[in-house]
Amino acid sequence: MNDWQTILRDVYKSPVDLLQALNLSLSDFPELDLNPSFPLRVPQPFVDRMMPGQASDPLLKQVLSLGAENLELAGFSQDPLDEHLGPLPGLLHKYRSRVLLIFTGGCAINCRYCFRRHFPYQTQTLKRAGLDAVVEYLNFHPEVNEVILSGGDPLMADDTALRSVLSRLAKVPGIRRLRLHTRLPVVIPQRITDTLVDSISSVGIPVVCVLHINHAQELDARLQQSVAKLRAVCRSVLNQAVILRGVNDTAEDQIQLSERLFDAGIDPYYLNVLDRVQGASHFNVSDTTITSILAGMRNALPGFLVPRVVSEVAGMGHKVLWSKAPAS
Ligand code: SF4
């Protein structure tokens, strides 16, 4: 079995190669973009969960570059959450008690709907700010009690680098917990190495892991094994998903996702309304559909398996709970 770094090195970067691996032909996708400005990246273990010969596969739709990404529509911008200016390069302080640290400059997979698809990772990562500056910022901001390491995926860093950052942050007096926002264990379950598990267990303060899984088909036995390892050392393992047109935009899709998450020991946390980033408008779902998905989930699931449906509004100090009534 290949190690995670070899799998990462060998990701699919060409839409043609990806379609070939799935026994699909270019003629199945007349709207394909062969040279997207946001490059294609898809690791093999994620491809293994796609259905060969199925052009409408919900995992394939999340990663395949289409011409629709080049549309420039009103209301869709390059930085929908106004993240270009943080107090330090790679450090965002949007919510009072939490800061978000952009630890690395990329991800194992490029999700076509990503709200950071235009993010200037070259200038906005921890590398540019330096850990000393971040620690100094935290010392001057005692209202911050949690650091979220987010995408670019923090688990792209090697185990040694990650261990050193986690342990340094955990020693800042006001920090009560650390959070890892990652999709890497989902798309490359081999990323959950014994060394990583050991690093998390030695942090000394609680670590919360928030995974990103959009569809029940993403959960397979190998991922479940990796989640079990994470659960042994993390205070909680949660999931956030994004509602995506044609991928998971029915109540049944979401009910299946919640049930599979429960089977894998992951608690549904957030179901995010799509951020209006340029290039992702074809994933947008109507308000009526979102309201009906939420109603369907509430009817079919116990409360602890219904994620909070939220949207993020630039400049607001918290996420906004979905509260739109069904159309009459
Ligand atoms: S893993 Fe997350 S941050 Fe990375 S491309 Fe996908 S949605 Fe964006």
GROMACS .gro file of C-alpha atoms and ligand atoms in nm:
model
  336
    1MET     CA    1   0.000   0.000   0.000
    2ASN     CA    2   0.134   0.345  -0.093
    3ASP     CA    3   0.205   0.599   0.177
    4TRP     CA    4   0.006   0.923   0.178
    5GLN     CA    5   0.288   1.135   0.039
    6THR     CA    6   0.329   0.908  -0.265
    7ILE     CA    7  -0.048   0.920  -0.324
    8LEU     CA    8  -0.036   1.296  -0.290
    9ARG     CA    9   0.244   1.322  -0.543
   10ASP     CA   10   0.053   1.107  -0.793
   11VAL     CA   11  -0.283   1.288  -0.787
   12TYR     CA   12  -0.475   1.318  -1.114
   13LYS     CA   13  -0.404   1.656  -1.267
   14SER     CA   14  -0.553   1.603  -1.611
   15PRO     CA   15  -0.928   1.579  -1.675
   16VAL     CA   16  -0.851   1.343  -1.965
   17ASP     CA   17  -0.661   1.099  -1.742
   18LEU     CA   18  -0.932   1.112  -1.479
   19LEU     CA   19  -1.208   1.036  -1.727
   20GLN     CA   20  -1.003   0.757  -1.877
   21ALA     CA   21  -0.959   0.598  -1.535
   22LEU     CA   22  -1.337   0.602  -1.495
   23ASN     CA   23  -1.411   0.456  -1.839
   24LEU     CA   24  -1.572   0.780  -1.946
   25SER     CA   25  -1.512   0.964  -2.269
   26LEU     CA   26  -1.462   1.329  -2.345
   27SER     CA   27  -1.785   1.326  -2.546
   28ASP     CA   28  -1.974   1.263  -2.219
   29PHE     CA   29  -1.868   1.612  -2.109
   30PRO     CA   30  -1.906   1.865  -2.390
   31GLU     CA   31  -1.871   2.143  -2.131
   32LEU     CA   32  -1.536   2.017  -1.993
   33ASP     CA   33  -1.257   2.272  -1.933
   34LEU     CA   34  -0.928   2.097  -2.016
   35ASN     CA   35  -0.706   2.378  -1.886
   36PRO     CA   36  -0.880   2.530  -1.587
   37SER     CA   37  -0.721   2.826  -1.411
   38PHE     CA   38  -0.796   2.650  -1.078
   39PRO     CA   39  -0.608   2.327  -1.150
   40LEU     CA   40  -0.761   1.984  -1.127
   41ARG     CA   41  -0.628   1.772  -0.839
   42VAL     CA   42  -0.785   1.441  -0.740
   43PRO     CA   43  -0.616   1.166  -0.535
   44GLN     CA   44  -0.658   0.800  -0.629
   45PRO     CA   45  -0.841   0.688  -0.309
   46PHE     CA   46  -1.114   0.943  -0.384
   47VAL     CA   47  -1.136   0.824  -0.745
   48ASP     CA   48  -1.170   0.467  -0.612
   49ARG     CA   49  -1.503   0.569  -0.460
   50MET     CA   50  -1.642   0.701  -0.789
   51MET     CA   51  -1.863   0.480  -1.006
   52PRO     CA   52  -1.691   0.389  -1.334
   53GLY     CA   53  -1.893   0.479  -1.641
   54GLN     CA   54  -2.121   0.718  -1.450
   55ALA     CA   55  -2.096   1.071  -1.585
   56SER     CA   56  -2.329   1.195  -1.312
   57ASP     CA   57  -2.127   1.050  -1.025
   58PRO     CA   58  -2.162   1.287  -0.727
   59LEU     CA   59  -1.792   1.264  -0.636
   60LEU     CA   60  -1.679   1.327  -0.991
   61LYS     CA   61  -1.901   1.635  -1.012
   62GLN     CA   62  -1.718   1.787  -0.715
   63VAL     CA   63  -1.380   1.774  -0.888
   64LEU     CA   64  -1.430   1.793  -1.264
   65SER     CA   65  -1.345   2.129  -1.423
   66LEU     CA   66  -1.625   2.266  -1.641
   67GLY     CA   67  -1.654   2.568  -1.869
   68ALA     CA   68  -1.926   2.705  -1.639
   69GLU     CA   69  -1.646   2.800  -1.398
   70ASN     CA   70  -1.543   3.075  -1.636
   71LEU     CA   71  -1.876   3.258  -1.611
   72GLU     CA   72  -1.861   3.592  -1.435
   73LEU     CA   73  -2.197   3.641  -1.270
   74ALA     CA   74  -2.323   3.932  -1.063
   75GLY     CA   75  -2.315   3.845  -0.694
   76PHE     CA   76  -2.026   3.599  -0.731
   77SER     CA   77  -1.683   3.734  -0.644
   78GLN     CA   78  -1.325   3.616  -0.599
   79ASP     CA   79  -1.330   3.677  -0.223
   80PRO     CA   80  -1.692   3.633  -0.109
   81LEU     CA   81  -1.601   3.622   0.260
   82ASP     CA   82  -1.370   3.920   0.252
   83GLU     CA   83  -1.069   3.722   0.370
   84HIS     CA   84  -0.794   3.909   0.192
   85LEU     CA   85  -0.697   4.116   0.492
   86GLY     CA   86  -0.604   3.947   0.819
   87PRO     CA   87  -0.396   4.089   1.104
   88LEU     CA   88  -0.099   3.883   0.980
   89PRO     CA   89  -0.037   3.696   0.654
   90GLY     CA   90  -0.228   3.370   0.690
   91LEU     CA   91  -0.405   3.468   1.013
   92LEU     CA   92  -0.777   3.559   1.003
   93HIS     CA   93  -0.959   3.692   1.307
   94LYS     CA   94  -1.323   3.692   1.201
   95TYR     CA   95  -1.486   3.568   1.521
   96ARG     CA   96  -1.412   3.709   1.863
   97SER     CA   97  -1.285   3.400   2.042
   98ARG     CA   98  -1.132   3.214   1.750
   99VAL     CA   99  -0.862   3.279   1.495
  100LEU     CA  100  -0.811   3.088   1.176
  101LEU     CA  101  -0.463   2.998   1.065
  102ILE     CA  102  -0.395   2.922   0.700
  103PHE     CA  103  -0.121   2.676   0.772
  104THR     CA  104  -0.034   2.543   0.428
  105GLY     CA  105  -0.073   2.668   0.074
  106GLY     CA  106  -0.288   2.401  -0.084
  107CYS     CA  107  -0.499   2.091  -0.056
  108ALA     CA  108  -0.480   1.730  -0.168
  109ILE     CA  109  -0.793   1.780  -0.375
  110ASN     CA  110  -0.923   2.085  -0.554
  111CYS     CA  111  -1.296   2.107  -0.493
  112ARG     CA  112  -1.448   2.308  -0.774
  113TYR     CA  113  -1.686   2.494  -0.541
  114CYS     CA  114  -1.412   2.599  -0.295
  115PHE     CA  115  -1.463   2.953  -0.162
  116ARG     CA  116  -1.084   2.985  -0.139
  117ARG     CA  117  -1.024   2.887  -0.500
  118HIS     CA  118  -0.882   3.237  -0.562
  119PHE     CA  119  -0.710   3.273  -0.224
  120PRO     CA  120  -0.358   3.416  -0.253
  121TYR     CA  121  -0.180   3.131  -0.078
  122GLN     CA  122   0.160   3.257  -0.197
  123THR     CA  123   0.134   3.555   0.035
  124GLN     CA  124  -0.126   3.443   0.292
  125THR     CA  125   0.007   3.144   0.484
  126LEU     CA  126   0.164   3.085   0.821
  127LYS     CA  127   0.500   3.057   0.647
  128ARG     CA  128   0.485   3.426   0.564
  129ALA     CA  129   0.369   3.539   0.907
  130GLY     CA  130   0.597   3.310   1.108
  131LEU     CA  131   0.486   3.122   1.414
  132ASP     CA  132   0.653   3.369   1.653
  133ALA     CA  133   0.437   3.652   1.520
  134VAL     CA  134   0.122   3.440   1.553
  135VAL     CA  135   0.205   3.347   1.912
  136GLU     CA  136   0.274   3.711   1.991
  137TYR     CA  137  -0.065   3.806   1.840
  138LEU     CA  138  -0.238   3.544   2.055
  139ASN     CA  139  -0.062   3.669   2.367
  140PHE     CA  140  -0.194   4.019   2.297
  141HIS     CA  141  -0.548   3.892   2.235
  142PRO     CA  142  -0.664   3.707   2.546
  143GLU     CA  143  -1.020   3.695   2.408
  144VAL     CA  144  -0.896   3.429   2.164
  145ASN     CA  145  -0.922   3.083   2.316
  146GLU     CA  146  -0.922   2.863   2.007
  147VAL     CA  147  -0.703   2.832   1.698
  148ILE     CA  148  -0.848   2.674   1.387
  149LEU     CA  149  -0.598   2.535   1.139
  150SER     CA  150  -0.775   2.545   0.806
  151GLY     CA  151  -0.749   2.513   0.430
  152GLY     CA  152  -0.500   2.512   0.265
  153ASP     CA  153  -0.538   2.181   0.436
  154PRO     CA  154  -0.330   2.170   0.759
  155LEU     CA  155  -0.266   1.797   0.717
  156MET     CA  156  -0.069   1.874   0.399
  157ALA     CA  157   0.216   1.954   0.636
  158ASP     CA  158   0.436   1.665   0.735
  159ASP     CA  159   0.397   1.512   1.078
  160THR     CA  160   0.706   1.680   1.224
  161ALA     CA  161   0.600   2.030   1.117
  162LEU     CA  162   0.246   1.973   1.233
  163ARG     CA  163   0.354   1.842   1.571
  164SER     CA  164   0.574   2.141   1.631
  165VAL     CA  165   0.300   2.393   1.541
  166LEU     CA  166   0.033   2.217   1.745
  167SER     CA  167   0.250   2.191   2.054
  168ARG     CA  168   0.362   2.555   2.030
  169LEU     CA  169   0.005   2.684   1.992
  170ALA     CA  170  -0.116   2.464   2.276
  171LYS     CA  171   0.134   2.628   2.510
  172VAL     CA  172  -0.011   2.978   2.458
  173PRO     CA  173  -0.172   3.050   2.797
  174GLY     CA  174  -0.520   3.154   2.674
  175ILE     CA  175  -0.566   2.878   2.418
  176ARG     CA  176  -0.810   2.614   2.543
  177ARG     CA  177  -0.847   2.399   2.232
  178LEU     CA  178  -0.720   2.353   1.879
  179ARG     CA  179  -0.928   2.269   1.578
  180LEU     CA  180  -0.822   2.096   1.257
  181HIS     CA  181  -1.036   2.161   0.950
  182THR     CA  182  -0.933   1.900   0.698
  183ARG     CA  183  -1.051   1.706   0.397
  184LEU     CA  184  -0.728   1.512   0.361
  185PRO     CA  185  -0.827   1.206   0.568
  186VAL     CA  186  -1.139   1.185   0.352
  187VAL     CA  187  -0.963   1.190   0.018
  188ILE     CA  188  -0.647   1.007   0.137
  189PRO     CA  189  -0.736   0.805   0.449
  190GLN     CA  190  -0.372   0.687   0.466
  191ARG     CA  191  -0.291   1.039   0.594
  192ILE     CA  192  -0.390   0.929   0.945
  193THR     CA  193  -0.051   0.787   1.035
  194ASP     CA  194   0.049   0.657   1.375
  195THR     CA  195   0.286   0.952   1.407
  196LEU     CA  196   0.006   1.198   1.341
  197VAL     CA  197  -0.219   1.026   1.593
  198ASP     CA  198   0.063   1.037   1.846
  199SER     CA  199   0.119   1.409   1.778
  200ILE     CA  200  -0.247   1.488   1.837
  201SER     CA  201  -0.259   1.283   2.154
  202SER     CA  202   0.046   1.462   2.294
  203VAL     CA  203  -0.085   1.817   2.238
  204GLY     CA  204  -0.201   1.853   2.598
  205ILE     CA  205  -0.523   2.043   2.523
  206PRO     CA  206  -0.836   1.916   2.344
  207VAL     CA  207  -0.820   1.887   1.966
  208VAL     CA  208  -1.139   1.894   1.760
  209CYS     CA  209  -1.127   1.756   1.408
  210VAL     CA  210  -1.377   1.885   1.152
  211LEU     CA  211  -1.386   1.676   0.836
  212HIS     CA  212  -1.544   1.776   0.507
  213ILE     CA  213  -1.763   1.507   0.350
  214ASN     CA  214  -2.043   1.601   0.112
  215HIS     CA  215  -2.192   1.270   0.007
  216ALA     CA  216  -2.253   0.929   0.164
  217GLN     CA  217  -2.055   0.766  -0.118
  218GLU     CA  218  -1.738   0.931   0.016
  219LEU     CA  219  -1.752   0.712   0.328
  220ASP     CA  220  -1.591   0.375   0.275
  221ALA     CA  221  -1.435   0.115   0.506
  222ARG     CA  222  -1.084   0.260   0.475
  223LEU     CA  223  -1.201   0.605   0.575
  224GLN     CA  224  -1.393   0.456   0.863
  225GLN     CA  225  -1.072   0.292   0.992
  226SER     CA  226  -0.890   0.625   0.980
  227VAL     CA  227  -1.174   0.802   1.156
  228ALA     CA  228  -1.158   0.542   1.433
  229LYS     CA  229  -0.793   0.638   1.490
  230LEU     CA  230  -0.883   1.008   1.499
  231ARG     CA  231  -1.167   0.944   1.742
  232ALA     CA  232  -0.922   0.783   1.982
  233VAL     CA  233  -0.726   1.107   2.022
  234CYS     CA  234  -0.963   1.393   1.933
  235ARG     CA  235  -1.223   1.538   2.166
  236SER     CA  236  -1.475   1.535   1.876
  237VAL     CA  237  -1.477   1.435   1.512
  238LEU     CA  238  -1.735   1.645   1.329
  239ASN     CA  239  -1.837   1.696   0.969
  240GLN     CA  240  -1.921   1.995   0.760
  241ALA     CA  241  -2.065   1.970   0.412
  242VAL     CA  242  -2.167   2.216   0.143
  243ILE     CA  243  -2.502   2.194  -0.035
  244LEU     CA  244  -2.413   2.148  -0.402
  245ARG     CA  245  -2.649   2.136  -0.696
  246GLY     CA  246  -2.649   1.796  -0.862
  247VAL     CA  247  -2.432   1.644  -0.587
  248ASN     CA  248  -2.625   1.637  -0.259
  249ASP     CA  249  -2.922   1.869  -0.308
  250THR     CA  250  -3.204   1.640  -0.197
  251ALA     CA  251  -3.324   1.557   0.152
  252GLU     CA  252  -3.257   1.189   0.076
  253ASP     CA  253  -2.890   1.267  -0.008
  254GLN     CA  254  -2.850   1.447   0.323
  255ILE     CA  255  -3.034   1.184   0.525
  256GLN     CA  256  -2.806   0.914   0.384
  257LEU     CA  257  -2.502   1.129   0.455
  258SER     CA  258  -2.599   1.182   0.819
  259GLU     CA  259  -2.671   0.812   0.868
  260ARG     CA  260  -2.336   0.710   0.716
  261LEU     CA  261  -2.153   0.972   0.922
  262PHE     CA  262  -2.313   0.829   1.235
  263ASP     CA  263  -2.206   0.477   1.134
  264ALA     CA  264  -1.849   0.606   1.099
  265GLY     CA  265  -1.851   0.784   1.435
  266ILE     CA  266  -1.864   1.136   1.291
  267ASP     CA  267  -2.117   1.392   1.414
  268PRO     CA  268  -2.288   1.613   1.153
  269TYR     CA  269  -2.200   1.972   1.241
  270TYR     CA  270  -2.260   2.225   0.962
  271LEU     CA  271  -2.436   2.205   0.628
  272ASN     CA  272  -2.308   2.516   0.457
  273VAL     CA  273  -2.495   2.715   0.197
  274LEU     CA  274  -2.260   2.769  -0.099
  275ASP     CA  275  -2.038   3.076  -0.067
  276ARG     CA  276  -2.081   3.288  -0.376
  277VAL     CA  277  -1.736   3.251  -0.518
  278GLN     CA  278  -1.666   3.321  -0.882
  279GLY     CA  279  -1.641   2.991  -1.068
  280ALA     CA  280  -1.890   2.798  -0.855
  281SER     CA  281  -2.225   2.946  -0.958
  282HIS     CA  282  -2.331   2.620  -1.127
  283PHE     CA  283  -2.337   2.456  -0.782
  284ASN     CA  284  -2.577   2.711  -0.638
  285VAL     CA  285  -2.901   2.577  -0.490
  286SER     CA  286  -3.223   2.777  -0.456
  287ASP     CA  287  -3.352   2.892  -0.117
  288THR     CA  288  -3.666   2.684  -0.167
  289THR     CA  289  -3.461   2.368  -0.218
  290ILE     CA  290  -3.251   2.435   0.092
  291THR     CA  291  -3.562   2.487   0.302
  292SER     CA  292  -3.711   2.165   0.174
  293ILE     CA  293  -3.388   1.968   0.237
  294LEU     CA  294  -3.386   2.091   0.595
  295ALA     CA  295  -3.753   2.002   0.646
  296GLY     CA  296  -3.691   1.655   0.503
  297MET     CA  297  -3.395   1.597   0.735
  298ARG     CA  298  -3.593   1.710   1.039
  299ASN     CA  299  -3.873   1.470   0.951
  300ALA     CA  300  -3.646   1.171   0.904
  301LEU     CA  301  -3.360   1.211   1.151
  302PRO     CA  302  -3.312   1.251   1.524
  303GLY     CA  303  -3.204   1.603   1.615
  304PHE     CA  304  -2.842   1.501   1.677
  305LEU     CA  305  -2.810   1.391   1.314
  306VAL     CA  306  -2.949   1.713   1.166
  307PRO     CA  307  -2.656   1.947   1.093
  308ARG     CA  308  -2.699   2.320   1.139
  309VAL     CA  309  -2.772   2.473   0.800
  310VAL     CA  310  -2.570   2.793   0.792
  311SER     CA  311  -2.437   3.059   0.565
  312GLU     CA  312  -2.144   3.288   0.616
  313VAL     CA  313  -2.181   3.661   0.567
  314ALA     CA  314  -1.866   3.868   0.523
  315GLY     CA  315  -1.806   4.088   0.825
  316MET     CA  316  -2.047   3.908   1.059
  317GLY     CA  317  -1.908   3.776   1.386
  318HIS     CA  318  -2.080   3.439   1.353
  319LYS     CA  319  -2.238   3.208   1.098
  320VAL     CA  320  -2.604   3.270   1.017
  321LEU     CA  321  -2.853   2.990   1.084
  322TRP     CA  322  -3.088   2.912   0.795
  323SER     CA  323  -3.430   3.047   0.884
  324LYS     CA  324  -3.611   3.095   0.557
  325ALA     CA  325  -3.967   2.966   0.567
  326PRO     CA  326  -4.094   2.731   0.295
  327ALA     CA  327  -4.248   2.906  -0.004
  328SER     CA  328  -4.628   2.909   0.026
  329SF4     S1  329  -1.036   2.075   0.069
  329SF4    FE1  330  -1.147   2.256   0.146
  329SF4     S2  331  -1.002   2.427   0.123
  329SF4    FE2  332  -0.928   2.255  -0.005
  329SF4     S3  333  -1.013   2.288  -0.209
  329SF4    FE3  334  -1.157   2.154  -0.101
  329SF4     S4  335  -1.304   2.295  -0.008
  329SF4    FE4  336  -1.126   2.417  -0.064
   0.00000   0.00000   0.00000
